[in-house]
Structures are given as C-alpha cells and as structure tokens.
Amino acid sequence: MFKKILNGLIDHPFLTSIFVADFGVLLFHRPPFLFSLLMLGALMAMCMYFGQKLALFNNI
C-alpha cells in the first residue's frame, strides 16, 4: 500500500510539490484567514484527487 502511494505521488510531481508546499505553509505559518481558507480548500481538493487516482482499497 505504501508503494502505491509513493508511486502515485512520483507520477504527479507538480501536484505533489504543490501539495507539500501548501501543507507546509498551513502547518508552520499563520497566513491571513481568507487565504488560509483558500489554501485549505485547495489542499482538500488535491487530497480528493489523489484519493480517486490511487484507489488503494479498490475491491472490484
């Protein structure tokens, strides 16, 4: 399972770098409230995209 996640992130380097940078900024800095909401929305959208793309627990 970990190998699937790692391969999925390596296959999309641009989205992965945006995801890591966005997560780091939200975790370690204190951006303004509206910008923080925008970044959190983008982070959630990327998480949903990676979740659909990887489909780790596809039982079909």
XYZ file of C-alpha atoms in Angstrom, residues 1 4-5 8 47-60:
18
model
C 0.000 0.000 0.000
C 1.196 2.531 -4.326
C 1.018 5.886 -2.543
C 1.176 7.831 -7.264
C -6.470 15.042 -1.317
C -9.699 14.026 -3.050
C -7.934 13.901 -6.431
C -5.136 11.707 -5.084
C -7.684 9.510 -3.314
C -9.587 8.923 -6.545
C -6.425 8.478 -8.579
C -4.778 5.974 -6.245
C -7.907 3.950 -5.306
C -5.950 1.941 -2.738
C -8.831 -0.166 -1.489
C -10.493 -0.997 -4.771
C -12.277 -4.274 -4.033
C -13.707 -4.853 -7.516
